Coordinates of C-alpha atoms in Angstrom, one line a residue:
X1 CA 18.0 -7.3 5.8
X2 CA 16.8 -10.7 7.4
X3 CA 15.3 -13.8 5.4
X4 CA 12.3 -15.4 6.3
X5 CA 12.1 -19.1 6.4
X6 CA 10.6 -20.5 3.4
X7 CA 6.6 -20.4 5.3
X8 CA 3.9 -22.5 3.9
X9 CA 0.4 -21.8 3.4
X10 CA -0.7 -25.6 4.7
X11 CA -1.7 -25.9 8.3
X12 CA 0.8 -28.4 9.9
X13 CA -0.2 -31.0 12.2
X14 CA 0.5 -28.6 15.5
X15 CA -0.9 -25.7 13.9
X16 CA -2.4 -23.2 16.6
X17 CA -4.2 -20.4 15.6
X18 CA -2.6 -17.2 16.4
X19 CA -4.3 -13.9 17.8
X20 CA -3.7 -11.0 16.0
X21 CA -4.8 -7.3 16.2
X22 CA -4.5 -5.4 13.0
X23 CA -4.2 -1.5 13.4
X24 CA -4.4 0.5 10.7
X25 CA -5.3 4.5 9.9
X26 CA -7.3 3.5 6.8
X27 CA -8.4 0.2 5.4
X28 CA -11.1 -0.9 2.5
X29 CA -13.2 -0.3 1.9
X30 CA -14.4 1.7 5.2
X31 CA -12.0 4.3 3.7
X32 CA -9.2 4.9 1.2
X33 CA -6.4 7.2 0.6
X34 CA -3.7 5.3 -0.8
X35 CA -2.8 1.4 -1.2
X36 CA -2.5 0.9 2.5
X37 CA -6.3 0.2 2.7
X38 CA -5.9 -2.2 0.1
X39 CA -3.3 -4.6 2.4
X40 CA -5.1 -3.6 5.7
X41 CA -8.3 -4.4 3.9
X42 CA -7.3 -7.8 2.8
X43 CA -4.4 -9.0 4.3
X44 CA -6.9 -9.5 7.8
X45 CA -8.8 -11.7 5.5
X46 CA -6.5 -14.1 3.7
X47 CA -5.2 -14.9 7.4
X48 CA -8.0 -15.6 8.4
X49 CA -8.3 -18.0 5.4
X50 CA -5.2 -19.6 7.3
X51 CA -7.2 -20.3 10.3
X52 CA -6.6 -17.4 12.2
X53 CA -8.3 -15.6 14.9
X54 CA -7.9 -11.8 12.9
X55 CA -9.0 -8.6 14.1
X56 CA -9.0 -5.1 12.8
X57 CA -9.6 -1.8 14.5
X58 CA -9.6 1.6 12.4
X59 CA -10.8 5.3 13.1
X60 CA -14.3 6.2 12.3
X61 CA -14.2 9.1 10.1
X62 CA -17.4 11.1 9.1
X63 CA -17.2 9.6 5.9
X64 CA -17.5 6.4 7.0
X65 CA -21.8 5.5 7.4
X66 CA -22.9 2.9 10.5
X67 CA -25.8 2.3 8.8
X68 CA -24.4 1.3 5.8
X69 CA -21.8 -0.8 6.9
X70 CA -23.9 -2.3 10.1
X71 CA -21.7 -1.1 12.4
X72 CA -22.7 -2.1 16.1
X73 CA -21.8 -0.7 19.7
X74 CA -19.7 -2.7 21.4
X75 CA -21.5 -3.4 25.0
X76 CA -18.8 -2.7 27.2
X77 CA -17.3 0.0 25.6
X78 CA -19.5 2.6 25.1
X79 CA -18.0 5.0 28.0
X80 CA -13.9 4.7 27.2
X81 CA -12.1 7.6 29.3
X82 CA -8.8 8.0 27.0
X83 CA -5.4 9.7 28.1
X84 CA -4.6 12.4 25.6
X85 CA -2.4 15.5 25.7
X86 CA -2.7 15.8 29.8
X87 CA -6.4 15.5 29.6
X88 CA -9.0 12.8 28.7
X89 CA -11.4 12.3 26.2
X90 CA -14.4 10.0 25.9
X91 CA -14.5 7.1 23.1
X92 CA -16.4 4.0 22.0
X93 CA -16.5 1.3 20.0
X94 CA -18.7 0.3 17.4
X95 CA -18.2 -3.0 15.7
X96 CA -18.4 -4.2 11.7
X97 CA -16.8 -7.5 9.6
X98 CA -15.2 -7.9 6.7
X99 CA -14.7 -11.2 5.0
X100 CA -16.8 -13.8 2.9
X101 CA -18.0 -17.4 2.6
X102 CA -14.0 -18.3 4.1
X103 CA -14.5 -16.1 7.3
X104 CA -16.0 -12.9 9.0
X105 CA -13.2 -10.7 10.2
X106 CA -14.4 -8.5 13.1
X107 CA -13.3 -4.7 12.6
X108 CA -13.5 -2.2 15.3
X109 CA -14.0 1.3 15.0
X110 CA -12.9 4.0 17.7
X111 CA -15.7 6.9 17.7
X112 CA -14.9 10.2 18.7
X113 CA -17.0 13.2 17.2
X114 CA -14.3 15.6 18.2
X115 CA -11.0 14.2 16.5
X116 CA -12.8 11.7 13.9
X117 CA -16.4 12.9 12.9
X118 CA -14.8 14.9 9.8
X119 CA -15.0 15.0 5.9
X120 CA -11.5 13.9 5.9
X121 CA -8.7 11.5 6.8
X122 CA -5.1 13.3 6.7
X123 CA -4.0 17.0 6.5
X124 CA -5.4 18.6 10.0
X125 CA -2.9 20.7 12.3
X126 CA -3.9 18.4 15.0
X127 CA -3.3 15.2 13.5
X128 CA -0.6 14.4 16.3
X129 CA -3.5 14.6 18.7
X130 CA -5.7 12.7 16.6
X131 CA -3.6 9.2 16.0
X132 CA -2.2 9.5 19.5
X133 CA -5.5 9.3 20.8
X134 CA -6.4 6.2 18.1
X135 CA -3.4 4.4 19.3
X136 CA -4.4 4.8 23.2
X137 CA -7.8 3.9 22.5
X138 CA -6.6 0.6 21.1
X139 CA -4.3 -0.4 23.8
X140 CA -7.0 1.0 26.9
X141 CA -10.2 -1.6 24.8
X142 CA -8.5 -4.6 24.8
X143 CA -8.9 -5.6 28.4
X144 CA -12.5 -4.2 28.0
X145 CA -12.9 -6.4 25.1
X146 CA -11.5 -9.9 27.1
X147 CA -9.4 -10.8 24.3
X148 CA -5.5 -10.4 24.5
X149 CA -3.7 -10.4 21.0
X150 CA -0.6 -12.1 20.3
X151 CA 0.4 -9.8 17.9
X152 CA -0.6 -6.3 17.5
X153 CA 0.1 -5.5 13.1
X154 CA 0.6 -1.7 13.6
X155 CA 0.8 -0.1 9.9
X156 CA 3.0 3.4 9.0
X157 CA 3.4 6.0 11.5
X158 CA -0.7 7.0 12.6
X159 CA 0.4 3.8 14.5
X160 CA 3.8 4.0 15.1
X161 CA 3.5 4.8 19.2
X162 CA 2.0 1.5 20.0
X163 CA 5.0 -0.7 19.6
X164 CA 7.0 1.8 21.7
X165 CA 4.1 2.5 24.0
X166 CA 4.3 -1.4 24.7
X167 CA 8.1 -1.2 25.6
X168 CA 7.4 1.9 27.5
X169 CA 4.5 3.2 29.4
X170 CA 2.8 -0.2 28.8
X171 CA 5.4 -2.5 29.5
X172 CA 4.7 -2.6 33.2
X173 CA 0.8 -3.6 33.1
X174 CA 0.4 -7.6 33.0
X175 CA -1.9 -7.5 30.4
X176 CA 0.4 -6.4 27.7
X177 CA 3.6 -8.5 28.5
X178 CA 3.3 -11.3 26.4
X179 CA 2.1 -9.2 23.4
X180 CA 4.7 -9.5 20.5
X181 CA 4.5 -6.5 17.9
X182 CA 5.0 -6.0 14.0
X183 CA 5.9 -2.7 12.1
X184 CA 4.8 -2.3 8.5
X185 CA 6.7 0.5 6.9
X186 CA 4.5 0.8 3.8
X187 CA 6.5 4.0 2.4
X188 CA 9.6 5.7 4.4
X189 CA 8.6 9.5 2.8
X190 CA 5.2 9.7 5.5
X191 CA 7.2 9.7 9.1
X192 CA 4.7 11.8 10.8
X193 CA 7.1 14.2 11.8
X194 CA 5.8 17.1 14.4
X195 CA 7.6 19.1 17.3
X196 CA 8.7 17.8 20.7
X197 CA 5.4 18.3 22.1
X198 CA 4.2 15.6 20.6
X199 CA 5.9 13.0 23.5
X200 CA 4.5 14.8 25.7
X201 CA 0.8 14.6 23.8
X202 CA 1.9 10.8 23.9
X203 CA 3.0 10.9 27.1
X204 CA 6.4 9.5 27.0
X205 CA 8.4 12.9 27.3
X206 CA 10.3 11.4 30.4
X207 CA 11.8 8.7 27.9
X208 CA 14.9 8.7 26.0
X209 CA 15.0 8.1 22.2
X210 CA 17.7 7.8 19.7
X211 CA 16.3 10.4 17.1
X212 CA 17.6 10.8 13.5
X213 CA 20.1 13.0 12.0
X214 CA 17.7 15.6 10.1
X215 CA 19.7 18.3 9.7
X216 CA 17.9 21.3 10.3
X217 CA 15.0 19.6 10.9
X218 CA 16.8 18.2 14.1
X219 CA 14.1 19.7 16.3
X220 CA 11.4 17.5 15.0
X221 CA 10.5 13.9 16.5
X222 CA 9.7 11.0 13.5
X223 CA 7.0 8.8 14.9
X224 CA 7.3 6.4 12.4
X225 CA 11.1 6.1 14.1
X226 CA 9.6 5.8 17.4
X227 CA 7.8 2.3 15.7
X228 CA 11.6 1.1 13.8
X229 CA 13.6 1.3 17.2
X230 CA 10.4 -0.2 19.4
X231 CA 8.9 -3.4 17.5
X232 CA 10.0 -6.6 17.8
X233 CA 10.3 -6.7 14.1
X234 CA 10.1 -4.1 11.0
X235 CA 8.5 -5.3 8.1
X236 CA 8.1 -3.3 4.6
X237 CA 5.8 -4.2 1.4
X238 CA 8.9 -5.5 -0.9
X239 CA 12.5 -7.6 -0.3
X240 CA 14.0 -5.1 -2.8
X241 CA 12.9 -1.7 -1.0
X242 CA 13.7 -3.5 2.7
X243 CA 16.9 -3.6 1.0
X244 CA 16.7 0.0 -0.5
X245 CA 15.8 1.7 2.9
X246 CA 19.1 0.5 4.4
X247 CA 21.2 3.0 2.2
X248 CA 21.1 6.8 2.1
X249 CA 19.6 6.8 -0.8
X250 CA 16.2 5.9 -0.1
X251 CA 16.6 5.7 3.8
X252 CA 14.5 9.1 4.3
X253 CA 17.3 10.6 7.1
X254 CA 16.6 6.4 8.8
X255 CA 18.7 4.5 7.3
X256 CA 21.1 4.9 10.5
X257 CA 18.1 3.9 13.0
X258 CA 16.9 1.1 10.1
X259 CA 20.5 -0.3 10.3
X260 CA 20.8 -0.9 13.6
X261 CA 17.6 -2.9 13.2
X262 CA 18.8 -4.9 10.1
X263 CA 18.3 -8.4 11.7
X264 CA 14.8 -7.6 12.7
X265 CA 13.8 -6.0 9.3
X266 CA 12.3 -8.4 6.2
X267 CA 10.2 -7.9 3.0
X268 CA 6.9 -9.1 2.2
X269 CA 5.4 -8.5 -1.3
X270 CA 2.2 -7.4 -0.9
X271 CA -0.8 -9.2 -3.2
X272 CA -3.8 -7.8 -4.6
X273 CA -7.5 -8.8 -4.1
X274 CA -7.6 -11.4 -7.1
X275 CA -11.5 -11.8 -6.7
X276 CA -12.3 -8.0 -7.2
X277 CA -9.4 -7.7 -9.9
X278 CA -10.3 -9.9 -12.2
X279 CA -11.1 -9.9 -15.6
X280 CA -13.4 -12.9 -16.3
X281 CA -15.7 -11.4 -13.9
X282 CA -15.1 -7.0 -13.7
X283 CA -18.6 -5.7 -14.5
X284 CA -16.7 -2.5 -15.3
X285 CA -15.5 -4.3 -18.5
X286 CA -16.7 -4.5 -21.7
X287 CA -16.1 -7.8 -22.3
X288 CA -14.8 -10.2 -20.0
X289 CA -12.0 -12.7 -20.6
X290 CA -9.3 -14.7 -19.3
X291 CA -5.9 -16.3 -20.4
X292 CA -7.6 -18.6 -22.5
X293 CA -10.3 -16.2 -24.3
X294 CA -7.7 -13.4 -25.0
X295 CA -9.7 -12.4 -28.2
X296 CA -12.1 -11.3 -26.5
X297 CA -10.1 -8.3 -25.2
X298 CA -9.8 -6.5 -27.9
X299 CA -13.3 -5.2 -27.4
X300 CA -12.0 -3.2 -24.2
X301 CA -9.5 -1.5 -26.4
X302 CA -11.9 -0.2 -28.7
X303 CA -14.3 0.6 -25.7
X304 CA -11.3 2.1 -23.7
X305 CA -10.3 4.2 -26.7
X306 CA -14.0 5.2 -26.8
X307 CA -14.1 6.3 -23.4
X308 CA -10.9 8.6 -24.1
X309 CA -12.3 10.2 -27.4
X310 CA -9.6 8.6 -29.1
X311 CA -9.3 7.1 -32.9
X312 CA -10.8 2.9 -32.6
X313 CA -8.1 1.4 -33.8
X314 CA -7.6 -1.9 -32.5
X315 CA -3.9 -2.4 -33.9
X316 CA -2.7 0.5 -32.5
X317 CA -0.6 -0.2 -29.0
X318 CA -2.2 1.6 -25.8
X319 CA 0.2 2.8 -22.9
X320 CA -2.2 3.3 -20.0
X321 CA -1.2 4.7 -16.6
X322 CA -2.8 5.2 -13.2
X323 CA -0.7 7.2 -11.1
X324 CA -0.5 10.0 -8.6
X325 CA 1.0 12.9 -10.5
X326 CA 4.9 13.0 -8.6
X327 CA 8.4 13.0 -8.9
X328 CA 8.1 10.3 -7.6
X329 CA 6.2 8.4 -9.8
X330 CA 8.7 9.1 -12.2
X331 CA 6.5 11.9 -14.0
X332 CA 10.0 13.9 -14.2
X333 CA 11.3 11.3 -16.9
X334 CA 7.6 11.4 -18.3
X335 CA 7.5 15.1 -19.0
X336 CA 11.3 14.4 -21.1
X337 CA 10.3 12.2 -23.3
X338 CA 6.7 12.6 -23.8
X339 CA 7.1 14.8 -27.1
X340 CA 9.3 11.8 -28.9
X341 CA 7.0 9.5 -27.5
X342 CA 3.8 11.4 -29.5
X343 CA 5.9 10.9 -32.6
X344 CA 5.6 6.9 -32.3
X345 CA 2.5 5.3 -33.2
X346 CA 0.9 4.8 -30.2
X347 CA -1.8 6.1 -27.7
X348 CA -1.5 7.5 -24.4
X349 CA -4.0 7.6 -21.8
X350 CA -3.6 8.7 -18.4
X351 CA -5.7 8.8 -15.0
X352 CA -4.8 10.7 -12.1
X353 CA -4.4 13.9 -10.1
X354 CA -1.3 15.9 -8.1
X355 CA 1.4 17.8 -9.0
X356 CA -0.6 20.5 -10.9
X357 CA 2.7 21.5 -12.7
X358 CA 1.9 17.6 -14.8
X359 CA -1.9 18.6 -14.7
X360 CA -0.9 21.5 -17.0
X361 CA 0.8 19.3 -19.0
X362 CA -0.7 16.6 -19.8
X363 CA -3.9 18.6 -20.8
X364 CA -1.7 20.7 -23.0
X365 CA -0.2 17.1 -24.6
X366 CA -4.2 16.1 -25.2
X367 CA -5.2 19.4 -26.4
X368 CA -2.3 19.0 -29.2
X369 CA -2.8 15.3 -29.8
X370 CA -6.7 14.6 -29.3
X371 CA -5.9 11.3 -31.6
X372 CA -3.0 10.1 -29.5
X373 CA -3.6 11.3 -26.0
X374 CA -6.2 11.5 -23.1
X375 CA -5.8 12.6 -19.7
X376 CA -8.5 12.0 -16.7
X377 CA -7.7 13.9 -14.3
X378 CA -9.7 12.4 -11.5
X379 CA -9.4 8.9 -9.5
X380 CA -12.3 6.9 -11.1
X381 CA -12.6 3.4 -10.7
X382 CA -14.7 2.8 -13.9
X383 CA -12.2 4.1 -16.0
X384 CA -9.1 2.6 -14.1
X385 CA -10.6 -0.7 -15.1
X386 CA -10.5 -0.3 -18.4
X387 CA -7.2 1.2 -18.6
X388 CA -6.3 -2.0 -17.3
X389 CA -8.5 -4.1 -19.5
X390 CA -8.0 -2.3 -22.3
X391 CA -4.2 -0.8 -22.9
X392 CA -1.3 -3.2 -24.1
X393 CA 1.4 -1.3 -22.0
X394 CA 1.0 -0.5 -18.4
X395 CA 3.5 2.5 -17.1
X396 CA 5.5 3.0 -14.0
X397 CA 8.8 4.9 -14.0
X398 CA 9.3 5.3 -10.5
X399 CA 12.0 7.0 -8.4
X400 CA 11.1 4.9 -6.0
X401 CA 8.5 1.9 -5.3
X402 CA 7.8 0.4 -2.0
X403 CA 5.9 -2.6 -3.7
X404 CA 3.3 -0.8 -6.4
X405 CA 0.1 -2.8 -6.6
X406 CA -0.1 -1.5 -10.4
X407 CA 1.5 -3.6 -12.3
X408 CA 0.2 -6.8 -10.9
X409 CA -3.4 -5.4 -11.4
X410 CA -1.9 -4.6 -14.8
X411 CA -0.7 -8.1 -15.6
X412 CA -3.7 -9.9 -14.1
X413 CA -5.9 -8.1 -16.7
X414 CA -3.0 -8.5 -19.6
X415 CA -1.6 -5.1 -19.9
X416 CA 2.6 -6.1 -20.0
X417 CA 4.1 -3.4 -17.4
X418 CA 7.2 -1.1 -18.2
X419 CA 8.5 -0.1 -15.4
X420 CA 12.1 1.1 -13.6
X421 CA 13.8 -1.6 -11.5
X422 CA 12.9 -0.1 -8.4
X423 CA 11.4 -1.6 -4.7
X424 CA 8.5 -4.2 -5.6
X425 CA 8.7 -3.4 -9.0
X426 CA 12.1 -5.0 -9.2
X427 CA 10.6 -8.1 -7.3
X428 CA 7.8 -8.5 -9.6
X429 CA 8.4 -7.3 -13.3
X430 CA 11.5 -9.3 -15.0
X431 CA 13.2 -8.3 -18.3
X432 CA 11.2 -10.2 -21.5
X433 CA 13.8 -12.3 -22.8
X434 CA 12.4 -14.2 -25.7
X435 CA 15.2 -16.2 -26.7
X436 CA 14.9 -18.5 -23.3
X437 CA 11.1 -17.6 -22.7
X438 CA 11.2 -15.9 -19.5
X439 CA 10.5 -12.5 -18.1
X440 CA 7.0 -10.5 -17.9
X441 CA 7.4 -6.8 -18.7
X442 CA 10.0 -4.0 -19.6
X443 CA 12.5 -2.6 -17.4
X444 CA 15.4 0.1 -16.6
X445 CA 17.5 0.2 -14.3
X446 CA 18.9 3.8 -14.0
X447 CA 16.5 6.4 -13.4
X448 CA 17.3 8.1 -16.8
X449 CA 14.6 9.3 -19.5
X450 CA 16.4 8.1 -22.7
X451 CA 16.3 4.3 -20.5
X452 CA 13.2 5.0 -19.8
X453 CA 12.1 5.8 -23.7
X454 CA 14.4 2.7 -24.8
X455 CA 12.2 0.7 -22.3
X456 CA 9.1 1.8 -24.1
X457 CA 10.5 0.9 -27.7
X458 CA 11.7 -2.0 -27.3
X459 CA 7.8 -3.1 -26.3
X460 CA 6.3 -1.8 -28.8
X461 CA 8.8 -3.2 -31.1
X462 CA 7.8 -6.4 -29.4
X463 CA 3.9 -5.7 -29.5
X464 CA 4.6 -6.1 -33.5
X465 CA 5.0 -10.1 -33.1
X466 CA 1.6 -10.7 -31.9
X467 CA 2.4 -14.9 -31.3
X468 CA 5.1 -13.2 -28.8
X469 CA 3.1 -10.9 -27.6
X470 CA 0.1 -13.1 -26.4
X471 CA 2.5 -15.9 -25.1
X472 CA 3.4 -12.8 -22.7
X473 CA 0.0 -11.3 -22.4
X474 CA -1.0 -15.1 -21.1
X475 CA 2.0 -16.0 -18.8
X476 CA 1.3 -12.7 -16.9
X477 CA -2.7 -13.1 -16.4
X478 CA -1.4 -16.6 -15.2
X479 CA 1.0 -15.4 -12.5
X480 CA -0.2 -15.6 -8.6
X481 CA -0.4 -12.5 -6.9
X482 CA -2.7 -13.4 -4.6
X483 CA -2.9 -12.7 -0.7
X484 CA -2.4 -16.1 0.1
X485 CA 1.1 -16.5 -0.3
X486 CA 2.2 -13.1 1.3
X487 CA -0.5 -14.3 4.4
X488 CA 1.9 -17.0 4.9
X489 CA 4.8 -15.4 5.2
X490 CA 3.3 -12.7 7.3
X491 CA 3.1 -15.9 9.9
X492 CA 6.1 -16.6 9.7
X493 CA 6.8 -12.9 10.6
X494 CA 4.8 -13.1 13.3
X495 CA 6.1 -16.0 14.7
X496 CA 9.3 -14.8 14.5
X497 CA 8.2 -11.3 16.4
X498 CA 7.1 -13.3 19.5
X499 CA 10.7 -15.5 19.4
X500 CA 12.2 -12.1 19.3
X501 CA 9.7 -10.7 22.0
X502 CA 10.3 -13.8 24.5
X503 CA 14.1 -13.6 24.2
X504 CA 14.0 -9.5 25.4

């Protein structure tokens, strides 16, 4: 894996404001499947902080209303003819911002009643068709639009064709051959993996391609591999999983192509949005604090624990979790240990929805322990907030972790994170030692239950020193996990993708 230079966030005295075109599946809060809207809904803004000229350009899905985001046709796009799957289809562009006081960024949305006017986002037999026809939209508005990128930000495989359409069917048109281009793998599992026809659909069946070794999937093409072997550099949300991805593993059948590419391939930590999460100011809260007011939080506790049906208690230690329901999400060590764990004096509440195997049990686990455990099993942002405002552990066991924006919520809001030294959790939760005053959370480094209970002991062991245990509560909420710094170093990557892009 490459290394960055060290960027900075201050303009220097040459400073020119770079041109870039963020593309992205889903972004926030248009819509929202997973925590890719979260960086492709805020990363556009913090650059443009930086002085940027930022632009985003999305699907619009059914769910997403013109009227109330004040979405706008764009004048000369209203007709786009589109090349998809041997035919054409008509498109055009409608035009919203994101942004505040700082900066508006201008997002674009590609309109197409047939492929996008639907309930959903993912999940349709014809998604190949779908993102294909995105992708081509993007590249076929830009001279429409009079406004050539520097950089075109694609994000996970529903974008994965442009960067090898611009080194391919592209790379011939003068418009495109200065544009440099950036590859976010935000987590290896999602390839976007479909037959053969699907290069023809993209039209690029008469090029060659160095596919992976799937086994016996060998007769599938990986879009997202199509993006790793095409952009001028590969970027993913964490150092620790751009180092992960590299090995078998976690390299998802690509660590061979993702090794080739090891020179071109870095780590960014993603940030969170620090003005929505944050607890001097969540309306979802009970009581608002900060790092200096941390008495005040006791009245989420009590207000969470009302919100579960669980026992008031305020001296009782909370273990909150928001998760998808997975292996992955380490709900395989969960299930282990969470008997023993019942036996402890503590409380357990849980939000989320999947595996319906951990539905089952984690209703069972409430139904035997109303005064210890509460499961919501929904995605509910009221809640989630006070799970994080008012629990004193924060959980994440993961397999694996391509950067989790959990636990720096978590910490922001005072909830100390366990968590398995994994991908960004790794890069962001250190061991509490209190003899030399450093580290933030709990962590484990095999993925083991019994490491995983141990983890969990030795916090609440800890929680018993309450001098300790503020001290940690207050060096967390004071940690910067902002977009700022991650914006910065998303320059540098982009300065280095047109060095690498002017040298080819």
């Amino acid at each position: 894996m490459a290394e960055l230079l060290n960027p900075t966030s201050d303009q220097p005295q040459d400073f020119k404001p770079l041109k870039i075109l963020i593309v992205a599946a889903e972004a926030a809060p248009f819509a929202k499947v997973g925590h890719v809207a979260e960086v492709t809904g805020s990363l556009p803004v913090a650059l443009r902080g930086l002085g940027h000229d930022v632009r985003l350009v999305m699907p619009r899905y059914g769910r997403i209303d013109p009227a109330k985001f004040d979405l706008k046709p764009v004048a000369p796009l209203q007709n786009l003819s589109v090349q998809v799957n041997r035919g054409h289809e008509t498109v055009y562009i409608t035009e919203g911002t994101i942004g505040d006081a700082g900066g508006l960024v201008p997002v674009y949305f590609v309109n197409n009643d047939k492929y996008f006017n639907r309930d959903g986002i993912y999940g349709y037999p014809d998604d190949d068709e779908r993102f294909i026809l995105f992708c081509r939209s993007v590249l076929d508005m830009l001279p429409e639009l009079d406004w050539q990128p520097d950089i075109i930000h694609c994000h996970e495989w529903h974008t994965a064709i442009i960067p090898n359409w611009l080194k391919s069917s592209y790379a011939d048109q003068p418009f495109y051959k200065d544009i440099a281009s950036v590859y976010t793998i935000h987590n290896l599992a999602f390839q976007g993996i479909f037959g053969y026809r699907v290069l023809e659909i993209a039209g690029i069946g008469e090029y060659s391609f160095d596919y992976p070794q799937r086994g016996d999937q060998s007769n599938v093409v990986s879009l997202m591999s199509l993006g790793i072997e095409s952009a001028d550099v590969i970027n993913t949300v964490s150092p620790t999983y751009a180092q992960e991805i590299l090995t078998p593993q976690y390299g998802e059948h690509l660590d061979k192509i993702l090794q080739k590419r090891e020179n071109d391939l870095f780590g960014i930590l993603n940030g969170i949005d620090t003005t929505h999460f944050d607890p001097a100011s969540d309306r979802f809260l009970a009581s608002n604090f900060n790092e200096s007011s941390l008495d005040k939080r006791v009245q989420n506790k009590l207000d969470l624990q009302k919100e579960a049906g669980l026992p008031q208690n305020p001296d009782v230690p909370i273990i909150g979790m928001i998760s998808r329901l997975a292996n992955q999400k380490g709900f395989d060590l969960l299930a282990q240990i969470i008997e023993p764990l019942m036996q402890l004096d503590v409380q357990f509440v849980l939000m989320g929805t999947g595996d319906h195997l951990y539905h089952d049990l984690f209703r069972q686990v409430a139904h035997r322990y109303p005064d210890k455990a509460a499961y919501f099993m929904t995605f509910n942002t009221p809640i989630a907030q006070k799970i994080y405002g008012g629990s004193d552990l924060f959980l994440m066991p993961s397999r694996f972790e391509p950067c989790g924006l959990g636990q720096m919520i978590a910490m922001r809001y005072g909830s100390i994170p366990v968590v398995r030294q994994t991908g960004g959790l790794a890069d962001t939760v250190k061991d509490l030692d209190p003899a030399h005053n450093s580290g933030n959370g709990f962590t484990f480094q095999e993925y083991d239950s019994m490491l995983l209970y141990g983890a969990i002991v030795r916090a609440l062991e800890t929680y018993k020193y309450p001098e300790v245990w503020h001290k940690l509560m207050a060096r967390d909420m004071m940690a910067d996990y902002s977009w700022r710094a991650s914006a910065a170093q998303y320059v540098a990557l982009y300065q280095r993708a047109q060095a690498v892009h002017h040298q080819n």
